[in-house]
Coordinates of C-alpha atoms in Angstrom, one line a residue:
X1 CA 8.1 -28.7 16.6
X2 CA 6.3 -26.6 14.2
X3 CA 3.5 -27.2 11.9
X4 CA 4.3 -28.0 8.6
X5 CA 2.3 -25.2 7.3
X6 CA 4.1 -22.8 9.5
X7 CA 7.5 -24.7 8.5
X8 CA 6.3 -23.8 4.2
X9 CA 5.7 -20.1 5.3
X10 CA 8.9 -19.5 6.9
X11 CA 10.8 -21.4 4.3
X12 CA 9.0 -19.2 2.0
X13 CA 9.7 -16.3 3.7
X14 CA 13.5 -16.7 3.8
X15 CA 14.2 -18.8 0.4
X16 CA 14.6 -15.0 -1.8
X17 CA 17.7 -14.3 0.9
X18 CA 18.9 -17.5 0.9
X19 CA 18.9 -18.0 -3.0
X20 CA 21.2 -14.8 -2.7
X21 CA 24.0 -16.9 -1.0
X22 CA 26.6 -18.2 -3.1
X23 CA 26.2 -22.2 -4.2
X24 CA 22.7 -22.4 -3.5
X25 CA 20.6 -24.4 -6.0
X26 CA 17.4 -24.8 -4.1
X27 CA 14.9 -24.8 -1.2
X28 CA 12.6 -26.9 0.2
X29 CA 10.9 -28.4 3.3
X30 CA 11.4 -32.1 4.2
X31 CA 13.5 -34.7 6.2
X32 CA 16.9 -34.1 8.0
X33 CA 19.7 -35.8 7.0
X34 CA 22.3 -36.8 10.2
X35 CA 25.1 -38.6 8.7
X36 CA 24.0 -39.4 5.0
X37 CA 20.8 -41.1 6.9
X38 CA 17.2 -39.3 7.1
X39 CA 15.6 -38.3 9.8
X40 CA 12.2 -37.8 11.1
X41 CA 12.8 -34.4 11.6
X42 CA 11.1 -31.5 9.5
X43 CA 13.5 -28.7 8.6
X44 CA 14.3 -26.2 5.7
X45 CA 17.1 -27.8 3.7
X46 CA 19.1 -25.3 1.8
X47 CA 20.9 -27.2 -1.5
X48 CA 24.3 -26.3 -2.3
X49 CA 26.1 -27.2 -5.5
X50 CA 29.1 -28.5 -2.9
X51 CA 29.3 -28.5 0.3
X52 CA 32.6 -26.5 1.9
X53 CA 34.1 -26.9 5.4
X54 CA 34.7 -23.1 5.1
X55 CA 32.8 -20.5 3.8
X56 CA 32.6 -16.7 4.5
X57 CA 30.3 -15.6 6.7
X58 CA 28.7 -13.5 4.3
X59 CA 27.5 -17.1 2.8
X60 CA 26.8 -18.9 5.5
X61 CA 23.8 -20.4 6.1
X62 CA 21.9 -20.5 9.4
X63 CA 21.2 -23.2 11.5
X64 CA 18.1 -22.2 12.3
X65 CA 15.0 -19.8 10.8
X66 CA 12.8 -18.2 13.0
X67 CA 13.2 -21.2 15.8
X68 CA 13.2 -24.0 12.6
X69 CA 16.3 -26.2 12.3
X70 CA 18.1 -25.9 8.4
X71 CA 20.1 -28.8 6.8
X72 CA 22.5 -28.3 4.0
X73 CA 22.5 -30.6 1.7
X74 CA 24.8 -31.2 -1.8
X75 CA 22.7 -31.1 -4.8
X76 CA 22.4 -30.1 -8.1
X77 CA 19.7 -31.4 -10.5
X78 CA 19.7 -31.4 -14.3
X79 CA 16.6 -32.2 -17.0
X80 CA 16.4 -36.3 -17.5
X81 CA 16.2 -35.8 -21.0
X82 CA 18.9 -38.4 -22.8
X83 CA 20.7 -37.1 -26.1
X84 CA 23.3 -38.8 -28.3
X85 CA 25.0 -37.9 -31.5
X86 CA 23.4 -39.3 -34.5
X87 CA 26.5 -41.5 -35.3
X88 CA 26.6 -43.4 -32.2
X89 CA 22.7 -44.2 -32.0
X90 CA 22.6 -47.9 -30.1
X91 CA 20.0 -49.7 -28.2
X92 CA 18.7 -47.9 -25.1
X93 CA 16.5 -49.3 -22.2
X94 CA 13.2 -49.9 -23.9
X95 CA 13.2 -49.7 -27.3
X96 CA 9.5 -51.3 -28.4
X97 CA 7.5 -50.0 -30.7
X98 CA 3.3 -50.2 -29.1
X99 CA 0.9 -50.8 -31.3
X100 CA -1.8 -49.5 -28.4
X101 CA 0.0 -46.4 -27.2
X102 CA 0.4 -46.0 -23.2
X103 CA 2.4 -44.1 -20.7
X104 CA 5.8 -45.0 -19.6
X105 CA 7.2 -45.6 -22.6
X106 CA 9.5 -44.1 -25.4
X107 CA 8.9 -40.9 -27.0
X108 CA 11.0 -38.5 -28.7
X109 CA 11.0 -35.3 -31.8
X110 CA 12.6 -36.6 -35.5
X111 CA 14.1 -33.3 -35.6
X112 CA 17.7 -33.7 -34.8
X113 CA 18.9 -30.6 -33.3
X114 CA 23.1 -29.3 -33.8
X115 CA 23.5 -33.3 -34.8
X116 CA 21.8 -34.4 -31.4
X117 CA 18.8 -36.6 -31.3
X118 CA 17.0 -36.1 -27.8
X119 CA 15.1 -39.4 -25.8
X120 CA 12.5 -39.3 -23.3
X121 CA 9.3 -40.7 -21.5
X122 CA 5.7 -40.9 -22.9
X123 CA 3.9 -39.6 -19.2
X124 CA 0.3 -40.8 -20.4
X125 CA -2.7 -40.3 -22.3
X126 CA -4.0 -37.0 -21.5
X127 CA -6.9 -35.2 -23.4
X128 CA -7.1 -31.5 -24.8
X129 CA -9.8 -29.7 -23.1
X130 CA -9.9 -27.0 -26.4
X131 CA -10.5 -29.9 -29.0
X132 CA -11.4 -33.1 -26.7
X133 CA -9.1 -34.9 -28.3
X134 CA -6.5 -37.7 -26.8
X135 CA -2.8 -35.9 -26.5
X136 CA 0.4 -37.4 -25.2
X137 CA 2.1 -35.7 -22.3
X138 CA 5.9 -35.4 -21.8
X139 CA 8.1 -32.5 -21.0
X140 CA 9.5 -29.3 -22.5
X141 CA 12.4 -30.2 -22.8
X142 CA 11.9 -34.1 -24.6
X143 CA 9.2 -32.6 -26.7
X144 CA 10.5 -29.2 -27.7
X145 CA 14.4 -29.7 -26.4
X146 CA 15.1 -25.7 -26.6
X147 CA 13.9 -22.4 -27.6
X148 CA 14.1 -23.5 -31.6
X149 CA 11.0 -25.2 -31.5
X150 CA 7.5 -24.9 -33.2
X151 CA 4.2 -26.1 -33.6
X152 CA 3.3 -29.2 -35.7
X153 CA 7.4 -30.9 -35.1
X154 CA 6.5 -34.6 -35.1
X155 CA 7.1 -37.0 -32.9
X156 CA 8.4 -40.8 -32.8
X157 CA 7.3 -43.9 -30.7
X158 CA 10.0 -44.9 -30.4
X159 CA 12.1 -42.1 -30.4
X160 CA 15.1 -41.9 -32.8
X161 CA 17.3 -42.4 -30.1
X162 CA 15.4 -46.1 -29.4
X163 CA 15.9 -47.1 -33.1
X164 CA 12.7 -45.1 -34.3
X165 CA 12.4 -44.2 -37.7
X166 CA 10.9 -40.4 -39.2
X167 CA 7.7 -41.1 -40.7
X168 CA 7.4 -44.5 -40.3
X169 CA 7.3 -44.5 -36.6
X170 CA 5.3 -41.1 -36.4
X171 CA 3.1 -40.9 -33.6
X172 CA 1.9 -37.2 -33.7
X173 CA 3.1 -33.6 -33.8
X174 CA 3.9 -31.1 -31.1
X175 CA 0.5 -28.7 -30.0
X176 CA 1.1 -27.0 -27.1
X177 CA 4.2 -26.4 -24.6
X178 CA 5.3 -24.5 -21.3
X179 CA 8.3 -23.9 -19.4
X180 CA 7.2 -21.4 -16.6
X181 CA 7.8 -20.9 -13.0
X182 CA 5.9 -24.8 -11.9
X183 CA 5.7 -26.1 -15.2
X184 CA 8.1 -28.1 -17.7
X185 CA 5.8 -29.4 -20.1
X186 CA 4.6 -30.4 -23.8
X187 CA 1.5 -32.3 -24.9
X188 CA 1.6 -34.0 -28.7
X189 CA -1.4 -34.8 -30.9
X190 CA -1.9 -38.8 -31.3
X191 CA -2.6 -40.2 -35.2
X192 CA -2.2 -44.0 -36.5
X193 CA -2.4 -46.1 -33.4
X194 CA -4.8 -46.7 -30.9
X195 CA -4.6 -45.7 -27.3
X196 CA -5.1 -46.9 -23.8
X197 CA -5.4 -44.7 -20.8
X198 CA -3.0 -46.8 -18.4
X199 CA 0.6 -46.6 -17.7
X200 CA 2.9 -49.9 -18.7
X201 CA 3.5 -52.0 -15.3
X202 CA 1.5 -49.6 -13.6
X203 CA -1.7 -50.1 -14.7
X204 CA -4.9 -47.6 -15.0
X205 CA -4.6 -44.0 -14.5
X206 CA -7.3 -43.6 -11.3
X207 CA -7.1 -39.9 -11.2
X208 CA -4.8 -37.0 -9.3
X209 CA -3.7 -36.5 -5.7
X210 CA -1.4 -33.9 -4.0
X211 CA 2.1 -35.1 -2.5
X212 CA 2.4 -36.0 0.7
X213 CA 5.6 -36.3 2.9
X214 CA 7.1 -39.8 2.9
X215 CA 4.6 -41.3 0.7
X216 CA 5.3 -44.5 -1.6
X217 CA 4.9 -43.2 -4.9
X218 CA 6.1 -44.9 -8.1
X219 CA 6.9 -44.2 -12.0
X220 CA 7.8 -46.1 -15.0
X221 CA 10.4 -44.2 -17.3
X222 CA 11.9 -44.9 -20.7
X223 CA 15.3 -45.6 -19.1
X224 CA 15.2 -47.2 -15.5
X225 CA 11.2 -48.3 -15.9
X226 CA 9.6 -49.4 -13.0
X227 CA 10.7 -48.0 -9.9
X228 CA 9.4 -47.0 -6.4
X229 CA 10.3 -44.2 -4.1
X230 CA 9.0 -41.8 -1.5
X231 CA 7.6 -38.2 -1.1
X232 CA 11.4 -36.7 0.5
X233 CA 10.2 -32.6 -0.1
X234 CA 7.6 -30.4 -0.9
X235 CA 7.0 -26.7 -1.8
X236 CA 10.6 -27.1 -3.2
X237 CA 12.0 -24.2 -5.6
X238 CA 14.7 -25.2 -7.9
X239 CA 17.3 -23.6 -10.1
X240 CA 17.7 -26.3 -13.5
X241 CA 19.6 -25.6 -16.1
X242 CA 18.1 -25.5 -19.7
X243 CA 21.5 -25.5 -21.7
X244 CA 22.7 -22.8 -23.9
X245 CA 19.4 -21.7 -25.1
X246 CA 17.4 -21.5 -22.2
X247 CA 19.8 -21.4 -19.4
X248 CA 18.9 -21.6 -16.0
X249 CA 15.1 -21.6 -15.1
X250 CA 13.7 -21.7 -11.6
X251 CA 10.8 -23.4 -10.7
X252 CA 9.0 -22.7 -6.9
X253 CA 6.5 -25.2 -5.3
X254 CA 8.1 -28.6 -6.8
X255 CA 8.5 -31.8 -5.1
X256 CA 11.5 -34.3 -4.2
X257 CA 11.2 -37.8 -4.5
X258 CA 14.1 -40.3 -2.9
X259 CA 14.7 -43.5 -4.2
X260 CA 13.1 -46.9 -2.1
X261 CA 16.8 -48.0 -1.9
X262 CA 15.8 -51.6 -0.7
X263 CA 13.9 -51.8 -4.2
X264 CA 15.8 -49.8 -6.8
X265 CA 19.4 -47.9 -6.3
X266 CA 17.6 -45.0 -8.1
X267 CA 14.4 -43.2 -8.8
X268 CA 15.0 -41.7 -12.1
X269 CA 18.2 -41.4 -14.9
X270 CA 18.9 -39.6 -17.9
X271 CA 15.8 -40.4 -20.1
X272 CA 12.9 -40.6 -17.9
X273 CA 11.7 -36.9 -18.2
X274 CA 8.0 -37.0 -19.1
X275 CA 7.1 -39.7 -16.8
X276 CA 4.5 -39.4 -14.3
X277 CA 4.9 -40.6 -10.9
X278 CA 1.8 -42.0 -8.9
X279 CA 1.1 -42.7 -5.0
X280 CA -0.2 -46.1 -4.0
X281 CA -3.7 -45.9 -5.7
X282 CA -2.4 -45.0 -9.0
X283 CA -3.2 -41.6 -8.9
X284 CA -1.0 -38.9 -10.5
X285 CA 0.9 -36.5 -8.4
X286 CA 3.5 -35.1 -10.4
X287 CA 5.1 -35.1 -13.9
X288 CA 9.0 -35.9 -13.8
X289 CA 12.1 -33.4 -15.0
X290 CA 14.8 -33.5 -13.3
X291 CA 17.1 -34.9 -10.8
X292 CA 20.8 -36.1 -10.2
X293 CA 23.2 -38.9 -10.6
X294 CA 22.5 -40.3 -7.2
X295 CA 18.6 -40.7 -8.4
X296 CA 17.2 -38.2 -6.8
X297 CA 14.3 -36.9 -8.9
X298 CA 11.9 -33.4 -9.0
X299 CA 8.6 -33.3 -10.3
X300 CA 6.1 -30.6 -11.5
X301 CA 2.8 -30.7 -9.4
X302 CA 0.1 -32.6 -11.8
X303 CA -2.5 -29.3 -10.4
X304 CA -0.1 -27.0 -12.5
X305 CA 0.5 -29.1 -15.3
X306 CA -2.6 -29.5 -16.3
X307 CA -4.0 -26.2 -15.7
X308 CA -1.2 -24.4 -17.6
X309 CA -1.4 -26.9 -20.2
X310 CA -5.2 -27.0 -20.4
X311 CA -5.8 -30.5 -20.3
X312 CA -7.3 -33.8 -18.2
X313 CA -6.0 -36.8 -17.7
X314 CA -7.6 -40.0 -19.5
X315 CA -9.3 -42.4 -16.7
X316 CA -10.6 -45.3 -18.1
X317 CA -11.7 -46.8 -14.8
X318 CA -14.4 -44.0 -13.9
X319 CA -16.5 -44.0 -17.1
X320 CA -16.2 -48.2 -17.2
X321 CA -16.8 -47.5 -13.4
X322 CA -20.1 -45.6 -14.2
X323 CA -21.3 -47.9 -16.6
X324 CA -21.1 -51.0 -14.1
X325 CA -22.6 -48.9 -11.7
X326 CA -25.6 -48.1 -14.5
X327 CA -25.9 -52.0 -15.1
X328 CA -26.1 -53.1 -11.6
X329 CA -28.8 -50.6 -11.0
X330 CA -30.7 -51.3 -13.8
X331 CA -30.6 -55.2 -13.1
X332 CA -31.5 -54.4 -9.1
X333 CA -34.3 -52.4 -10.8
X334 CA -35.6 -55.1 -13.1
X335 CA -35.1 -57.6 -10.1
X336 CA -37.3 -55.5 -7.8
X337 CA -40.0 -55.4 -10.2
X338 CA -39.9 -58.9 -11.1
X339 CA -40.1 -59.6 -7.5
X340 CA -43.4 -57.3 -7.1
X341 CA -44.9 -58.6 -10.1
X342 CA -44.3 -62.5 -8.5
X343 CA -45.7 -61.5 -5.2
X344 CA -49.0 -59.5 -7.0
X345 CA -49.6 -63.1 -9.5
X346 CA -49.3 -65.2 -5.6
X347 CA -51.3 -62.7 -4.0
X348 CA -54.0 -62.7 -6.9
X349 CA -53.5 -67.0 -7.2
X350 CA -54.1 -67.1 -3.3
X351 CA -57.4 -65.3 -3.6
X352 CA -58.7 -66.9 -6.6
X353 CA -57.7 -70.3 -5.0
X354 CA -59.8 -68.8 -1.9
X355 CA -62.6 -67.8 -3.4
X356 CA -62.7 -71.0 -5.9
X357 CA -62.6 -72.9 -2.1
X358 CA -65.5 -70.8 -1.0
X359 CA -68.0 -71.5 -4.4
X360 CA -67.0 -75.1 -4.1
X361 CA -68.1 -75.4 -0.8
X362 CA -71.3 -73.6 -0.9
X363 CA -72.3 -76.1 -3.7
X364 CA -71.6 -79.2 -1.9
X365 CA -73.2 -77.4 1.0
X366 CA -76.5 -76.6 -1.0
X367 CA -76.2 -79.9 -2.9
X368 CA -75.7 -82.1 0.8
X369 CA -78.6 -79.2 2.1
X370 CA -81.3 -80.5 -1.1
X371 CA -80.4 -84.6 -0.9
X372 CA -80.9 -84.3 3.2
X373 CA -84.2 -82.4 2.6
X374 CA -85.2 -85.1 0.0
X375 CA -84.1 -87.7 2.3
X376 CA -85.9 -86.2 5.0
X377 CA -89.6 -86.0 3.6
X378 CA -88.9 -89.8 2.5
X379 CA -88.3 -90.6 6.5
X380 CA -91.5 -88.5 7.7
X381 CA -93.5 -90.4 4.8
X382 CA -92.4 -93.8 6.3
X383 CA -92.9 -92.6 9.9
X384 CA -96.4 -91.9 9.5
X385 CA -96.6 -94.7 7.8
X386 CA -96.4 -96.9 11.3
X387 CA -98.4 -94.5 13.3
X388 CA -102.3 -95.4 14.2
X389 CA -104.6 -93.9 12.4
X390 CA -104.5 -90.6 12.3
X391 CA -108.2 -89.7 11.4
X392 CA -108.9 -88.9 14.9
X393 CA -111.7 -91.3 14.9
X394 CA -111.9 -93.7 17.5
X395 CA -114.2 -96.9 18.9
X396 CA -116.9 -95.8 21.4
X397 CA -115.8 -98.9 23.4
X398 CA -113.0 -101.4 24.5
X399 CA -113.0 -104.1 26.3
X400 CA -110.0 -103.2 28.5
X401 CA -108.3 -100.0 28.8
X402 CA -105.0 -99.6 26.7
X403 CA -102.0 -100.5 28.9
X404 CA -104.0 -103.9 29.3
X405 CA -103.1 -104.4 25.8
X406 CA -99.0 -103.3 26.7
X407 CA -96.3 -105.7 27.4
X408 CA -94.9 -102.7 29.5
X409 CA -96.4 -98.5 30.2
X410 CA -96.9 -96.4 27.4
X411 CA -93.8 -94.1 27.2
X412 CA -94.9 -92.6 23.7
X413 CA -94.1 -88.7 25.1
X414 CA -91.1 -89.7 26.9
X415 CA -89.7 -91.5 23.3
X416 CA -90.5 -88.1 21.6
X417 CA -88.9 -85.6 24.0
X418 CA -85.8 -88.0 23.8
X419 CA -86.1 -87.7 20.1
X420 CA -86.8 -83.9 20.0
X421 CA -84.0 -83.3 22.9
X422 CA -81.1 -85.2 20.4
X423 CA -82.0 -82.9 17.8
X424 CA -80.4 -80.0 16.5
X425 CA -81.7 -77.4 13.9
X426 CA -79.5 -77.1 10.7
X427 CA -79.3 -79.7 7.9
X428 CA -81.6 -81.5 9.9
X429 CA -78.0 -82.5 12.7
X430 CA -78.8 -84.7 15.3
X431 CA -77.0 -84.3 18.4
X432 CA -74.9 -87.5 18.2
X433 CA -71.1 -86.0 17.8
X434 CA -71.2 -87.0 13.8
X435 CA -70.5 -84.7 10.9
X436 CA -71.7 -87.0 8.1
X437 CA -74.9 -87.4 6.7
X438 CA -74.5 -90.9 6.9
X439 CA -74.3 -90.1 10.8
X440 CA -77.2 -88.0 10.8
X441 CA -79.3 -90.3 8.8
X442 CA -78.1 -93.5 11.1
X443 CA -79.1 -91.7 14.1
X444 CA -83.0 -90.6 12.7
X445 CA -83.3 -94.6 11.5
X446 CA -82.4 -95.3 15.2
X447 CA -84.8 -92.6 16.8
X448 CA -87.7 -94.2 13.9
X449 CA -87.0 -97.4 15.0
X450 CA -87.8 -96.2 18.7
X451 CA -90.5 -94.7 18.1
X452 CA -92.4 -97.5 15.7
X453 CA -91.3 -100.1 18.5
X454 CA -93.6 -98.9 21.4
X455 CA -96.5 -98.6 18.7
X456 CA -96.1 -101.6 16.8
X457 CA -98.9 -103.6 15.1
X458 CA -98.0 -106.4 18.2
X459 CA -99.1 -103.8 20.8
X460 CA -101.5 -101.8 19.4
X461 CA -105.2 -102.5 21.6
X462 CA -108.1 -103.3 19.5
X463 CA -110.1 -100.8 19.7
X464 CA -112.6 -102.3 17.0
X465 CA -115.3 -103.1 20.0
X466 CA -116.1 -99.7 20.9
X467 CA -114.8 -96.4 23.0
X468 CA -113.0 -96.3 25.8
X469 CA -114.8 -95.6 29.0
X470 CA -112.9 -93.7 32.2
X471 CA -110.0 -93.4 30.0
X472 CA -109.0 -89.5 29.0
X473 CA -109.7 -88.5 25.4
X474 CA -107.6 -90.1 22.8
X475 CA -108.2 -88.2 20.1
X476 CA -106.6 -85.4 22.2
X477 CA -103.6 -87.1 22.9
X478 CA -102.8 -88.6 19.4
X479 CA -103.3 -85.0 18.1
X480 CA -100.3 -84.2 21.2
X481 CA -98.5 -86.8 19.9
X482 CA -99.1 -85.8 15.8
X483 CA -98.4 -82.2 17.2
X484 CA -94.8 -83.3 19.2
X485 CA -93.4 -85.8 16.1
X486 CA -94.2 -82.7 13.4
X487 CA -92.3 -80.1 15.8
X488 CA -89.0 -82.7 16.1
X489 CA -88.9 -83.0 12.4
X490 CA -88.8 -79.3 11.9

């Protein structure tokens, strides 16, 4: 099978010759029907106003173009605009009057034209792109109904048709219109209500998209309201008839839409022209205008409508999507810094709480450093206390030599290395495994008491008599022994 794109050009290549044949309405490219059923099948349908088991070869059509199967199928489609005489006005599908105007909902002229009133659908909010101001969009033919119209007509909500009343239920007057080639439309200025850009059982307008075959797609009109369908044709060119006035208009590159026949018997009736038809995520792809009884429906290409009748669409969602965005970025933002701030205050409490540490300590160090230095001259001024004299002068004689005089040898230098060996410079730390100076101070007592033991008043030799004979020279050794106690207490 083809491509679709070389399926368009072909079909666009041979709808001029076709057209030419006699009962042909339209042309388009979508789904084979077998049997009244559809298909997966892409072909070039030809439409026919009826559908003959003989016709003169001059009309036939073929059954294939260029290798791509045709189907013939019986169609003819009129504007879904609803008229009445004035005299036999009676309530129609919805008739409310909204205080907040929307799509998908009743619009129509006051002017009653030949004794007709005319009835149609309110597509949605739209704005002007010349003045920036909100417009409501509909079709030619609801808006303007023929050739007899002008400029500043006014408009109901609801129409006349749907009980409206002139004046009172004026909504706005008619600015701008087209009927062309792709286009059936009309856009109305909006005065004495307020507006909303959404669609009634639809919800927010979320943009535009282009058709695509077989997608869901739904619309809520005047008449039938909310219904659901699928794309059924594209790049379809139509013949529609206008009425006396306008007469018969054709309009290329349109597309078919076929009713979701397990939801709604039909897509569109007499009444929902003006309605715009949106795919699953609300976004317009077409503007409704015409169809047949059966429910079949056409509808202009949004691209054209609103290029032709210079306008945009109303989104709420993406300026209220903006300004979420905005918020959320700004509160990240003010988060973020909040969060940098926190961390600089910790950072900054952490090294003030460090460095508060560090001065406390040095003070008790310096303060523990003074009271042990303190402590320490009071110990050496009690140690010498107990020593011998410390003159250096001695009796020429003794009776007996000193270690008579001992209970057990003199072991003065061995007591003093001990001493000297157990100490550690620093804060005056003895090497006995405590940190306090109550441990330090304990272990000096101990090494004191040591040391004023083996010299004690009890053992000490009288040497009152005279010196020493054959003994070595005790003034040298107490100076040794003045010399080893001052170098331990260093």
């Amino acid at each position: 099978m083809k491509a679709l794109n070389d399926i368009i050009k072909e079909k666009q290549s041979a709808e001029a010759a076709l057209f030419k044949l006699k009962g042909v309405t339209g042309v388009d490219v979508g789904y084979k029907y077998t049997d009244g059923k559809r298909t997966d099948e892409i072909t070039i349908r030809v439409h026919v106003k009826q559908k003959k088991k003989t016709v003169a070869s001059k009309d036939k059509i073929p059954t294939t173009i260029n290798g791509i199967k045709t189907d013939v199928i019986e169609m003819e489609v009129f504007p879904q605009v609803f008229s009445q005489k004035l005299e036999n006005i009676s309530l129609q599908a919805d008739t409310t009057t909204y205080a907040t105007v929307q799509g998908g909902i009743s619009i129509g002229p006051e002017r009653a034209i030949s004794g007709y009133i005319f009835t149609g659908t309110l597509g949605c909010i739209a704005k002007d792109n010349v003045t920036n101001n909100p417009v409501l969009l509909s079709n030619y033919h609801v808006m303007c109904v023929d050739n007899t119209w002008s400029v500043g007509d006014f408009m109901c909500q609801p129409s006349r048709v749907d009980t409206g009343s002139p004046g009172t239920d004026r909504i706005g007057a008619l600015e701008r219109a087209v009927l062309s080639g792709h286009v059936d439309g009309a856009i109305s200025t909006l005065s004495g209500r307020p507006h909303d850009c959404s669609i009634v059982d639809i919800g927010d307008v979320k943009g535009t998209a282009s058709a695509v075959l077989n997608s869901a797609v739904r619309k809520r009109g005047r008449t039938t309201l909310f219904t659901e369908g699928f794309v059924d044709a594209i790049n379809a060119t139509v013949n529609v008839n206008y009425g006396d006035t306008i007469g018969v208009k054709t309009l290329t590159d349109q597309i078919g839409i076929r009713p979701d026949e397990n939801v709604n018997p039909k897509f569109s009736a007499k009444g929902d022209s003006g309605s715009v038809v949106v795919d699953a995520d609300n976004k317009v792809i077409g503007l409704l205008f015409a169809g047949n009884d059966t429910g079949y429906t056409y509808i202009n290409p949004i691209s054209h409508v609103l290029s032709e009748l210079n306008i945009s669409l109303c989104i709420k969602s993406k300026s209220v999507l903006k300004d979420f965005k905005d918020i959320n970025k700004e509160t990240k933002e003010i988060k973020l810094e909040k969060l940098e701030k926190t961390e600089k205050l910790e950072k900054l409490e952490k090294k003030e709480n460090k460095e508060i540490k560090k001065e406390k300590l040095e003070k008790v160090e310096k303060v523990e450093s003074k009271e042990f230095k303190k402590e320490i001259k009071e110990i050496k001024k009690e140690f010498y206390k107990e020593l011998p004299d410390n003159k250096g002068i001695m009796p020429d004689k003794v009776d007996k030599p000193i270690t008579d005089k001992l209970d057990k040898p003199f072991d003065g230098g061995n007591k003093l290395r001990e001493i000297s060996d157990n100490y550690k410079p620093g804060l005056g730390n003895f090497n006995t495994g405590g940190n306090t100076i109550e441990d330090r101070l304990s272990q000096i007592e101990q090494s004191l008491s040591a040391l004023t033991a083996f010299i004690g008043s009890d053992l000490r030799p009288d040497l009152s008599s005279g010196a020493l004979t054959n003994e070595q020279d005790i003034a040298a050794m107490q100076e040794k022994m003045n010399k080893d106690i001052a170098d331990s207490m260093m």
